Short mmCIF file of C-alpha atoms in Angstrom, two decimals:
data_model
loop_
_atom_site.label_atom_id
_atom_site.label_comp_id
_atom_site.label_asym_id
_atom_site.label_seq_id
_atom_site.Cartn_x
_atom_site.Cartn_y
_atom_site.Cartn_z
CA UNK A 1 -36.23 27.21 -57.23
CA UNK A 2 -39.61 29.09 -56.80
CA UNK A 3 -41.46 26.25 -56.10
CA UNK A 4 -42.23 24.32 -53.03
CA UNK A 5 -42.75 20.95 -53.08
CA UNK A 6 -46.12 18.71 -52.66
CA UNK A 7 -46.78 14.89 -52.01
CA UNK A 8 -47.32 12.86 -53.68
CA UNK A 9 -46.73 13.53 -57.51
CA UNK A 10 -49.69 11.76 -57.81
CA UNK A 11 -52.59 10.18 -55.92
CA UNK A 12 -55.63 7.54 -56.83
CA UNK A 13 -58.31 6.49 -54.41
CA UNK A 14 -61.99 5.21 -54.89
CA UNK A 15 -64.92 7.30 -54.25
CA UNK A 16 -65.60 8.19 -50.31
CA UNK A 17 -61.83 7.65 -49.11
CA UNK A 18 -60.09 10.54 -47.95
CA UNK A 19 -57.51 11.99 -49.96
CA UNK A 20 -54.17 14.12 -48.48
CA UNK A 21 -52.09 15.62 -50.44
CA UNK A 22 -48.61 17.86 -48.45
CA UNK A 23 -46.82 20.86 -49.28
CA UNK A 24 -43.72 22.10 -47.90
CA UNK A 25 -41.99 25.30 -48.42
CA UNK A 26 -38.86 27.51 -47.80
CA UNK A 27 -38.96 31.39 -46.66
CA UNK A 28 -41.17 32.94 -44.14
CA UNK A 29 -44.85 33.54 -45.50
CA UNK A 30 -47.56 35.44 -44.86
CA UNK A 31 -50.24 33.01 -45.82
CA UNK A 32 -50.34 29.82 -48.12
CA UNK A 33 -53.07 28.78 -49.93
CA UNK A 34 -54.77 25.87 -51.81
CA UNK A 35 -55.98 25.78 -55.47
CA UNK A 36 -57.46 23.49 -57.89
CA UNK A 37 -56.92 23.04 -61.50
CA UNK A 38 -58.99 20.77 -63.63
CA UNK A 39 -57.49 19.72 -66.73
CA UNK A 40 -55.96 22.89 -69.18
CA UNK A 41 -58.21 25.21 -67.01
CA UNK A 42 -57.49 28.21 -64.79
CA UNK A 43 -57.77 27.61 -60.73
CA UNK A 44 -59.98 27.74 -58.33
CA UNK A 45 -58.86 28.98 -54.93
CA UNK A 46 -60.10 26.22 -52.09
CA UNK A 47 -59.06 28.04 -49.35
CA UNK A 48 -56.69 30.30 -47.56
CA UNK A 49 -54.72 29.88 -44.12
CA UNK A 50 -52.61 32.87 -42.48
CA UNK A 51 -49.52 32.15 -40.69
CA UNK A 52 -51.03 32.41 -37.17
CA UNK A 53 -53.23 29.43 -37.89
CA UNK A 54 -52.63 26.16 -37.15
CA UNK A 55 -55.84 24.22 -38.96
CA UNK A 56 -58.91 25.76 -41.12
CA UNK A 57 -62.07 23.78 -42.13
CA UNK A 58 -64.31 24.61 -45.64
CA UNK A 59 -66.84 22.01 -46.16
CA UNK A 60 -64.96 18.45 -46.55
CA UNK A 61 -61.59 20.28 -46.72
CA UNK A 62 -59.43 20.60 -43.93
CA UNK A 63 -55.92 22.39 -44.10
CA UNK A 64 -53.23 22.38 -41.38
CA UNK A 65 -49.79 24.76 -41.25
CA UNK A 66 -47.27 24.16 -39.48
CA UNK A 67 -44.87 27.28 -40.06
CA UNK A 68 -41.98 25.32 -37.91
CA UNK A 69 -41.72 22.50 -40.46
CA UNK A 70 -42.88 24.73 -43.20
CA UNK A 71 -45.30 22.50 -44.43
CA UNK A 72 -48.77 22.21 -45.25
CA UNK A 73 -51.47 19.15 -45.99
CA UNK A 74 -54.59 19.68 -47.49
CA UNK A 75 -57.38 16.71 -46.54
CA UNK A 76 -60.45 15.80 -48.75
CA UNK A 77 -62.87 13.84 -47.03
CA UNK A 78 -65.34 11.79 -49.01
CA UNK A 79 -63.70 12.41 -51.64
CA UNK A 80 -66.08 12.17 -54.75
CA UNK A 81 -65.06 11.93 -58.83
CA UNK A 82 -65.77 15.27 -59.03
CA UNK A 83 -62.36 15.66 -56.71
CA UNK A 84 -60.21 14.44 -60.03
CA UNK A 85 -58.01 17.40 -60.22
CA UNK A 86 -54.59 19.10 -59.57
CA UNK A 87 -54.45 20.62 -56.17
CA UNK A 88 -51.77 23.27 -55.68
CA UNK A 89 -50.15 24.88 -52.63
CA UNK A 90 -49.30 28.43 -52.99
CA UNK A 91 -47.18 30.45 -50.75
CA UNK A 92 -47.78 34.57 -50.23
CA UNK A 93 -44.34 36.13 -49.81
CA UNK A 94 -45.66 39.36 -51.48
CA UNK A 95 -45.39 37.33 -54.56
CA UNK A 96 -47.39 33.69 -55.22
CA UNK A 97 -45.52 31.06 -55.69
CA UNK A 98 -46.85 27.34 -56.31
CA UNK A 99 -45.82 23.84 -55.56
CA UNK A 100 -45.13 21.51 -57.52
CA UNK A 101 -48.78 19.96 -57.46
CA UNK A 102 -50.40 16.45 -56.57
CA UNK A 103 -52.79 14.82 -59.38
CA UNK A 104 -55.75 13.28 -57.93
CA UNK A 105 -57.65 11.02 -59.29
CA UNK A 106 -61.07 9.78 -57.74
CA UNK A 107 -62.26 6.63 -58.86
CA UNK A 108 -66.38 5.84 -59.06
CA UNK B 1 -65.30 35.52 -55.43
CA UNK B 2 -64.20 38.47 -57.52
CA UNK B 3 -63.92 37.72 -61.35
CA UNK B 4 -61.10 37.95 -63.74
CA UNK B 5 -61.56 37.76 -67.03
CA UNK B 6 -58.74 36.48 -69.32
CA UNK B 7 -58.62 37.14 -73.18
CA UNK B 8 -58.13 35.34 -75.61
CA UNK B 9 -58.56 32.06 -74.07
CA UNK B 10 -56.49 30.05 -77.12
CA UNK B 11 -54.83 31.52 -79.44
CA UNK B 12 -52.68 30.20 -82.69
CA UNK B 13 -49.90 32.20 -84.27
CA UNK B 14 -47.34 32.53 -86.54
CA UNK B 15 -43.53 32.16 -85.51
CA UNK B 16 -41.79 35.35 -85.61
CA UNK B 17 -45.11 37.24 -84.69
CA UNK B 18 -46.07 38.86 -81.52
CA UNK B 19 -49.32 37.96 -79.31
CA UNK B 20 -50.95 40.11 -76.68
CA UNK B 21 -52.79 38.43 -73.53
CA UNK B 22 -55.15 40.71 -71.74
CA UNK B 23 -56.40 40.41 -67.89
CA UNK B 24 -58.66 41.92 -66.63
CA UNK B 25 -60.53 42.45 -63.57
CA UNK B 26 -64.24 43.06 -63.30
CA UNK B 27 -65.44 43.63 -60.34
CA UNK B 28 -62.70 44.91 -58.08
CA UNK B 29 -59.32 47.34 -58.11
CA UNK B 30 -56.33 45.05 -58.94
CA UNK B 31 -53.16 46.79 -57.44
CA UNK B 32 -51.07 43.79 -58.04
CA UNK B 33 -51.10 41.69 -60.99
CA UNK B 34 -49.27 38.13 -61.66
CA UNK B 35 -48.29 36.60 -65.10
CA UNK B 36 -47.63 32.65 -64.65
CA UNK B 37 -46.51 29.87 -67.34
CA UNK B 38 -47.33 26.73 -66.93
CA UNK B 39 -46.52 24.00 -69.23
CA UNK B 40 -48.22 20.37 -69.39
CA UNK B 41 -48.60 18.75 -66.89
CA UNK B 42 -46.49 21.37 -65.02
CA UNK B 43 -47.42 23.53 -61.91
CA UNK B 44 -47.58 27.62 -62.55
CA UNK B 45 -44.15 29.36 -62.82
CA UNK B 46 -44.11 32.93 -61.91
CA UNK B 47 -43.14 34.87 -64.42
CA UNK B 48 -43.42 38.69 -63.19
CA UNK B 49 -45.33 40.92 -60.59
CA UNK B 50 -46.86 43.77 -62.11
CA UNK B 51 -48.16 47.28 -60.10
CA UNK B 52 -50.29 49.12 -61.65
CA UNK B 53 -48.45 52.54 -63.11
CA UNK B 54 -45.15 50.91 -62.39
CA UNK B 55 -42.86 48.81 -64.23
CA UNK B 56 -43.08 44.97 -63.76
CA UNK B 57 -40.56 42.78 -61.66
CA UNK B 58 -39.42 39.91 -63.76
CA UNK B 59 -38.68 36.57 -62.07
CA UNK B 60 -34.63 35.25 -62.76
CA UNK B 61 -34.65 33.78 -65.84
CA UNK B 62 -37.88 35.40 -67.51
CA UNK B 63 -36.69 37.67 -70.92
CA UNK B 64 -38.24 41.53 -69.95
CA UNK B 65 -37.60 41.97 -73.32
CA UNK B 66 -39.60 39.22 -74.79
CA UNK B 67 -42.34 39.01 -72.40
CA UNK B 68 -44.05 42.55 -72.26
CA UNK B 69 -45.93 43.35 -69.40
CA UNK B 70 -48.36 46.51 -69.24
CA UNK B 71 -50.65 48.04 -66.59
CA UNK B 72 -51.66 50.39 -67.27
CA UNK B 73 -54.88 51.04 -65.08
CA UNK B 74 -56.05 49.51 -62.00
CA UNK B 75 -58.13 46.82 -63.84
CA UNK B 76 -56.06 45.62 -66.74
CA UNK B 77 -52.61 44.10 -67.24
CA UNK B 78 -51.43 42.93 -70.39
CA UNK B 79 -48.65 40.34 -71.39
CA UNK B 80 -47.55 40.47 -74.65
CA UNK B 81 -45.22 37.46 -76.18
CA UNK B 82 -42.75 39.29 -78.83
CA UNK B 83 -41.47 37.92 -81.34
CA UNK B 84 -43.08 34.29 -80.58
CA UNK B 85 -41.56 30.66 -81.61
CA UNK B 86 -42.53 27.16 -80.96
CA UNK B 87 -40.68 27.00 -77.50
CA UNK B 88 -42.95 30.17 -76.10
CA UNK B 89 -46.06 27.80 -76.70
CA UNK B 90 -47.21 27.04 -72.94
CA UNK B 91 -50.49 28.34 -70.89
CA UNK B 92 -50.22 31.58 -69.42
CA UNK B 93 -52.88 32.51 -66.79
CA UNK B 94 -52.79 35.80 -64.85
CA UNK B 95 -53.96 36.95 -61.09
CA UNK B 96 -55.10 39.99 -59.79
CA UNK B 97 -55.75 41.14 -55.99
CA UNK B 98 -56.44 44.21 -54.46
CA UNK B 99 -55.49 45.05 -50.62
CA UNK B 100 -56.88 41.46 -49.53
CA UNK B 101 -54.79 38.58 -49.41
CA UNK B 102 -56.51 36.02 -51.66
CA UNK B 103 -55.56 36.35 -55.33
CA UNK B 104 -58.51 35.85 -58.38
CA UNK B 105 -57.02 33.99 -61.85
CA UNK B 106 -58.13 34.45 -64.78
CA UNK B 107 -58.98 31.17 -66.65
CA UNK B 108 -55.50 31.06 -68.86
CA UNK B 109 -54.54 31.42 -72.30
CA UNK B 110 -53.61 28.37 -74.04
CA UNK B 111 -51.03 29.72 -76.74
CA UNK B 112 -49.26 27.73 -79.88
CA UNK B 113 -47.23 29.29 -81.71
CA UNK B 114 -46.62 27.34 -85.05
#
């Protein structure tokens, strides 16, 4: 399969709680990346670690690799309504390929 | 961030007809382009890698035949659906980068083929 897999499926919290969402993968990468997709719209690239980074901060995001497990989590702090998305992993092998996605779902 | 425009943005057809998606980029030289599927409630499949002045590379499983992809110039790929039915109905968004690493998507095409 192309796709890597993120946790959970799905994921509701109130309004300032902090919101992680994971994303593993299985071949050797040269970056991975975060996206978000609002409902039947295109994404929105969040932000972008290489594979000789452990952790990288944007704003309220925070993203940590961790090439020897292969995995990835992606933290929202203070998460606001605004958050309510899909978030997607994607892994650069040359190619983009995307996890299987976690549905958040902020509630006011 | 760089822009990619995506066109059309919906579009309804007949079954049995053919439907052409165009991406483009704006602002920037896209060597690479991506064509993905995604259908509800789905994440994005990859469908093929396209270089521009080169022929695409089709994912297993994706029809070459059915699923045209052109591109032609440095700032537009198009993916054209052939001979469309019901089943093809899905959102198809394309990506574009040039030598960076970060990849620009267009917003998607929602199409239903009826």
């Amino acid at each position: 399969s192309q796709q890597g897999e993120e946790d959970p499926q799905a994921l509701s919290i109130q309004e300032g709680e902090n919101a992680t969402m994971n994303c593993s993968y299985k071949t050797s990468i040269n970056n991975l990346q975060w996206y978000r997709q609002n409902s039947g719209r295109g994404l929105v690239h969040l932000i972008l670690i290489r594979s000789n980074e452990r952790e990288k901060h944007s704003g309220r995001l925070r993203v940590t690799l961790d090439t020897s497990k292969k995995s990835s989590s992606l933290l929202i702090t203070a998460s606001r309504a605004a958050d309510t998305a899909s978030y997607f992993c994607a892994t650069d092998e040359g190619k983009f390929y995307f996890g299987s996605g976690t549905k958040l779902n902020v509630k006011p | 961030g760089a822009v990619v425009s995506q066109h059309p943005s919906w579009v309804i057809c007949k079954s049995g007809t053919s439907v052409k998606i165009e991406c483009r980029s704006l602002d920037f030289q896209a060597t690479t382009m991506f064509w993905y599927r995604q259908f509800p409630k789905q994440s994005l499949m990859l469908m093929a890698t396209s270089n521009e002045g080169s022929k695409a590379t089709y994912e297993q499983g994706v029809e070459k035949d059915k699923f045209l992809i052109n591109h032609a110039s440095l700032t537009l790929s198009t993916l054209t659906v052939t001979s469309a039915h019901p089943e093809d109905s899905s959102f198809y968004i394309c990506s574009a980068r040039d030598q960076g690493a970060e990849a620009f998507f267009g917003q998607g095409t929602r199409l239903t083929v009826v």
